């Protein structure tokens, strides 16, 4: 009988030790290869977005637009340019009127900021930028003053551990019917008109508690619909945030009477919603002495305009952009409706329904126009 000889324990331990040493050498190398591949891929994406920006500018000129500068902010403008690869998680691309391009784009997967200044030809990683929030601050702050007179770039500051950071514009008494007056995710410096600097609202979560900071001197009243924009829905659920010290918290829908707010509610038709609050307030002089007591009032108005069902068999009207006719216009819009149109409607920046009777004067870049109509039976078009 032949005796089988196996490995001794010492031999097995020796082999395992060798394998551990090989893995210790190989794994970091493999990790480095993967990291470099991701970095190279994101640089390729940045170049693709830069080319797409050039094509957009050329296309704007070909269709008759004057070669104005423009910007693309991520992530909110992620669908504005067409390019291959994983889109940036934050950042900005700025195109000057002359066609020069600067960019600063952040990738969460890479953990770096890809940058290119106006006077540079190559895109590179800026190793000095370690935070996502700092990635686009330089490129946006440099350009906005060149692009639009009367606009400003602002960096908002939140508590270090805050999550769900958001902002919006809004002043007491105005009807909120524009995307910039809804809550937007804060991903970096924001661009607002100089006249609206004091109308910025801030919202975030800290220790699982939602915190809303209204502009100075404003009583917190904040109407929040769960759906807003172009997409039509059958109903909208509405929540209203009030100042914790408010003694009166009321709202009304359309022309209804004022009702006490106790919980979220649902609306099933396009309608104006108003909310108001009252709270005791003390007035002090410059030395901190109590001068008087008063009742402070806060109000918020929002128009819900995206409730409805599209009728696919009715063709959509056509929207044509034409040259401006006055110096204070950036463009004019002409809408052509089919003969079946009984009630011709358009909206400007998600706003109130308006009857279309003549060409629309556009006085601000970035204005959105939505057009549709109702036929004689009341059906709505695309």
GROMACS .gro file of N, CA, C and O in nm, residues 129-178:
model
  200
  129UNK      N    1  -0.944   7.203  -0.439
  129UNK     CA    2  -1.087   7.205  -0.407
  129UNK      C    3  -1.125   7.068  -0.351
  129UNK      O    4  -1.124   6.968  -0.422
  130UNK      N    5  -1.158   7.066  -0.223
  130UNK     CA    6  -1.188   6.939  -0.156
  130UNK      C    7  -1.336   6.922  -0.125
  130UNK      O    8  -1.379   6.812  -0.091
  131UNK      N    9  -1.414   7.030  -0.137
  131UNK     CA   10  -1.556   7.024  -0.102
  131UNK      C   11  -1.644   7.046  -0.223
  131UNK      O   12  -1.614   7.131  -0.309
  132UNK      N   13  -1.751   6.972  -0.229
  132UNK     CA   14  -1.848   6.984  -0.339
  132UNK      C   15  -1.903   7.126  -0.348
  132UNK      O   16  -1.920   7.180  -0.458
  133UNK      N   17  -1.930   7.187  -0.232
  133UNK     CA   18  -1.991   7.320  -0.230
  133UNK      C   19  -1.899   7.427  -0.287
  133UNK      O   20  -1.945   7.533  -0.330
  134UNK      N   21  -1.767   7.402  -0.287
  134UNK     CA   22  -1.672   7.503  -0.334
  134UNK      C   23  -1.638   7.489  -0.481
  134UNK      O   24  -1.567   7.573  -0.536
  135UNK      N   25  -1.688   7.384  -0.545
  135UNK     CA   26  -1.642   7.352  -0.681
  135UNK      C   27  -1.671   7.464  -0.780
  135UNK      O   28  -1.584   7.503  -0.856
  136UNK      N   29  -1.795   7.515  -0.782
  136UNK     CA   30  -1.832   7.610  -0.887
  136UNK      C   31  -1.826   7.755  -0.844
  136UNK      O   32  -1.858   7.844  -0.923
  137UNK      N   33  -1.785   7.783  -0.721
  137UNK     CA   34  -1.794   7.920  -0.671
  137UNK      C   35  -1.708   8.016  -0.752
  137UNK      O   36  -1.749   8.128  -0.782
  138UNK      N   37  -1.589   7.975  -0.791
  138UNK     CA   38  -1.500   8.064  -0.865
  138UNK      C   39  -1.551   8.096  -1.004
  138UNK      O   40  -1.557   8.211  -1.044
  139UNK      N   41  -1.592   7.995  -1.077
  139UNK     CA   42  -1.633   8.017  -1.216
  139UNK      C   43  -1.762   8.097  -1.224
  139UNK      O   44  -1.778   8.185  -1.307
  140UNK      N   45  -1.858   8.071  -1.134
  140UNK     CA   46  -1.985   8.144  -1.142
  140UNK      C   47  -1.970   8.288  -1.099
  140UNK      O   48  -2.023   8.378  -1.160
  141UNK      N   49  -1.895   8.313  -0.992
  141UNK     CA   50  -1.883   8.450  -0.942
  141UNK      C   51  -1.809   8.539  -1.041
  141UNK      O   52  -1.833   8.658  -1.049
  142UNK      N   53  -1.721   8.481  -1.122
  142UNK     CA   54  -1.645   8.560  -1.218
  142UNK      C   55  -1.730   8.605  -1.335
  142UNK      O   56  -1.710   8.711  -1.392
  143UNK      N   57  -1.829   8.524  -1.371
  143UNK     CA   58  -1.895   8.544  -1.498
  143UNK      C   59  -2.025   8.622  -1.492
  143UNK      O   60  -2.055   8.700  -1.580
  144UNK      N   61  -2.101   8.603  -1.386
  144UNK     CA   62  -2.237   8.657  -1.386
  144UNK      C   63  -2.239   8.808  -1.408
  144UNK      O   64  -2.323   8.860  -1.478
  145UNK      N   65  -2.145   8.881  -1.351
  145UNK     CA   66  -2.144   9.025  -1.370
  145UNK      C   67  -2.119   9.062  -1.515
  145UNK      O   68  -2.162   9.166  -1.562
  146UNK      N   69  -2.051   8.974  -1.589
  146UNK     CA   70  -2.028   9.001  -1.730
  146UNK      C   71  -2.152   8.971  -1.813
  146UNK      O   72  -2.174   9.032  -1.917
  147UNK      N   73  -2.232   8.874  -1.767
  147UNK     CA   74  -2.344   8.827  -1.848
  147UNK      C   75  -2.469   8.913  -1.832
  147UNK      O   76  -2.531   8.952  -1.930
  148UNK      N   77  -2.508   8.938  -1.709
  148UNK     CA   78  -2.633   9.009  -1.686
  148UNK      C   79  -2.613   9.121  -1.586
  148UNK      O   80  -2.580   9.098  -1.470
  149UNK      N   81  -2.634   9.240  -1.631
  149UNK     CA   82  -2.627   9.354  -1.541
  149UNK      C   83  -2.746   9.347  -1.446
  149UNK      O   84  -2.860   9.327  -1.488
  150UNK      N   85  -2.722   9.365  -1.318
  150UNK     CA   86  -2.831   9.360  -1.221
  150UNK      C   87  -2.852   9.224  -1.159
  150UNK      O   88  -2.948   9.206  -1.084
  151UNK      N   89  -2.765   9.126  -1.187
  151UNK     CA   90  -2.774   8.994  -1.126
  151UNK      C   91  -2.652   8.972  -1.039
  151UNK      O   92  -2.547   9.032  -1.060
  152UNK      N   93  -2.665   8.884  -0.942
  152UNK     CA   94  -2.555   8.860  -0.849
  152UNK      C   95  -2.545   8.711  -0.816
  152UNK      O   96  -2.646   8.641  -0.812
  153UNK      N   97  -2.423   8.665  -0.794
  153UNK     CA   98  -2.400   8.528  -0.750
  153UNK      C   99  -2.382   8.529  -0.599
  153UNK      O  100  -2.306   8.609  -0.545
  154UNK      N  101  -2.453   8.440  -0.529
  154UNK     CA  102  -2.447   8.437  -0.383
  154UNK      C  103  -2.419   8.296  -0.333
  154UNK      O  104  -2.473   8.199  -0.387
  155UNK      N  105  -2.336   8.286  -0.233
  155UNK     CA  106  -2.312   8.160  -0.164
  155UNK      C  107  -2.391   8.161  -0.034
  155UNK      O  108  -2.378   8.254   0.047
  156UNK      N  109  -2.475   8.061  -0.014
  156UNK     CA  110  -2.555   8.050   0.107
  156UNK      C  111  -2.484   7.956   0.205
  156UNK      O  112  -2.423   7.858   0.164
  157UNK      N  113  -2.494   7.985   0.332
  157UNK     CA  114  -2.427   7.905   0.433
  157UNK      C  115  -2.529   7.835   0.523
  157UNK      O  116  -2.623   7.897   0.571
  158UNK      N  117  -2.508   7.706   0.541
  158UNK     CA  118  -2.595   7.623   0.622
  158UNK      C  119  -2.514   7.562   0.736
  158UNK      O  120  -2.391   7.553   0.727
  159UNK      N  121  -2.581   7.516   0.843
  159UNK     CA  122  -2.508   7.444   0.948
  159UNK      C  123  -2.431   7.325   0.889
  159UNK      O  124  -2.477   7.262   0.794
  160UNK      N  125  -2.316   7.295   0.946
  160UNK     CA  126  -2.227   7.194   0.890
  160UNK      C  127  -2.296   7.059   0.874
  160UNK      O  128  -2.277   6.990   0.774
  161UNK      N  129  -2.377   7.020   0.971
  161UNK     CA  130  -2.442   6.888   0.968
  161UNK      C  131  -2.581   6.890   0.905
  161UNK      O  132  -2.654   6.792   0.913
  162UNK      N  133  -2.617   7.001   0.843
  162UNK     CA  134  -2.751   7.013   0.785
  162UNK      C  135  -2.764   6.929   0.660
  162UNK      O  136  -2.669   6.916   0.581
  163UNK      N  137  -2.881   6.872   0.639
  163UNK     CA  138  -2.911   6.796   0.517
  163UNK      C  139  -3.031   6.860   0.448
  163UNK      O  140  -3.093   6.952   0.501
  164UNK      N  141  -3.064   6.810   0.328
  164UNK     CA  142  -3.179   6.861   0.251
  164UNK      C  143  -3.176   7.014   0.241
  164UNK      O  144  -3.275   7.082   0.267
  165UNK      N  145  -3.063   7.067   0.200
  165UNK     CA  146  -3.046   7.213   0.192
  165UNK      C  147  -3.120   7.268   0.070
  165UNK      O  148  -3.098   7.224  -0.042
  166UNK      N  149  -3.207   7.366   0.094
  166UNK     CA  150  -3.287   7.424  -0.014
  166UNK      C  151  -3.297   7.575   0.002
  166UNK      O  152  -3.265   7.630   0.107
  167UNK      N  153  -3.345   7.640  -0.105
  167UNK     CA  154  -3.365   7.785  -0.103
  167UNK      C  155  -3.476   7.821  -0.201
  167UNK      O  156  -3.510   7.744  -0.290
  168UNK      N  157  -3.532   7.939  -0.183
  168UNK     CA  158  -3.629   7.993  -0.278
  168UNK      C  159  -3.637   8.143  -0.261
  168UNK      O  160  -3.583   8.200  -0.165
  169UNK      N  161  -3.706   8.208  -0.355
  169UNK     CA  162  -3.734   8.351  -0.345
  169UNK      C  163  -3.879   8.370  -0.305
  169UNK      O  164  -3.964   8.285  -0.331
  170UNK      N  165  -3.908   8.483  -0.245
  170UNK     CA  166  -4.046   8.513  -0.209
  170UNK      C  167  -4.055   8.633  -0.118
  170UNK      O  168  -3.979   8.645  -0.023
  171UNK      N  169  -4.147   8.723  -0.150
  171UNK     CA  170  -4.172   8.838  -0.063
  171UNK      C  171  -4.320   8.841  -0.028
  171UNK      O  172  -4.403   8.791  -0.105
  172UNK      N  173  -4.355   8.898   0.087
  172UNK     CA  174  -4.495   8.898   0.130
  172UNK      C  175  -4.586   8.965   0.026
  172UNK      O  176  -4.555   9.072  -0.026
  173UNK      N  177  -4.696   8.899  -0.005
  173UNK     CA  178  -4.795   8.959  -0.092
  173UNK      C  179  -4.785   8.922  -0.238
  173UNK      O  180  -4.879   8.945  -0.314
  174UNK      N  181  -4.672   8.863  -0.283
  174UNK     CA  182  -4.662   8.829  -0.424
  174UNK      C  183  -4.711   8.686  -0.448
  174UNK      O  184  -4.698   8.599  -0.363
  175UNK      N  185  -4.769   8.666  -0.565
  175UNK     CA  186  -4.818   8.533  -0.602
  175UNK      C  187  -4.701   8.452  -0.655
  175UNK      O  188  -4.633   8.493  -0.749
  176UNK      N  189  -4.678   8.338  -0.595
  176UNK     CA  190  -4.568   8.251  -0.640
  176UNK      C  191  -4.619   8.165  -0.755
  176UNK      O  192  -4.698   8.074  -0.735
  177UNK      N  193  -4.571   8.196  -0.874
  177UNK     CA  194  -4.611   8.121  -0.993
  177UNK      C  195  -4.494   8.112  -1.088
  177UNK      O  196  -4.504   8.135  -1.206
  178UNK      N  197  -4.377   8.079  -1.035
  178UNK     CA  198  -4.254   8.072  -1.113
  178UNK      C  199  -4.163   7.971  -1.045
  178UNK      O  200  -4.161   7.961  -0.922
   0.00000   0.00000   0.00000
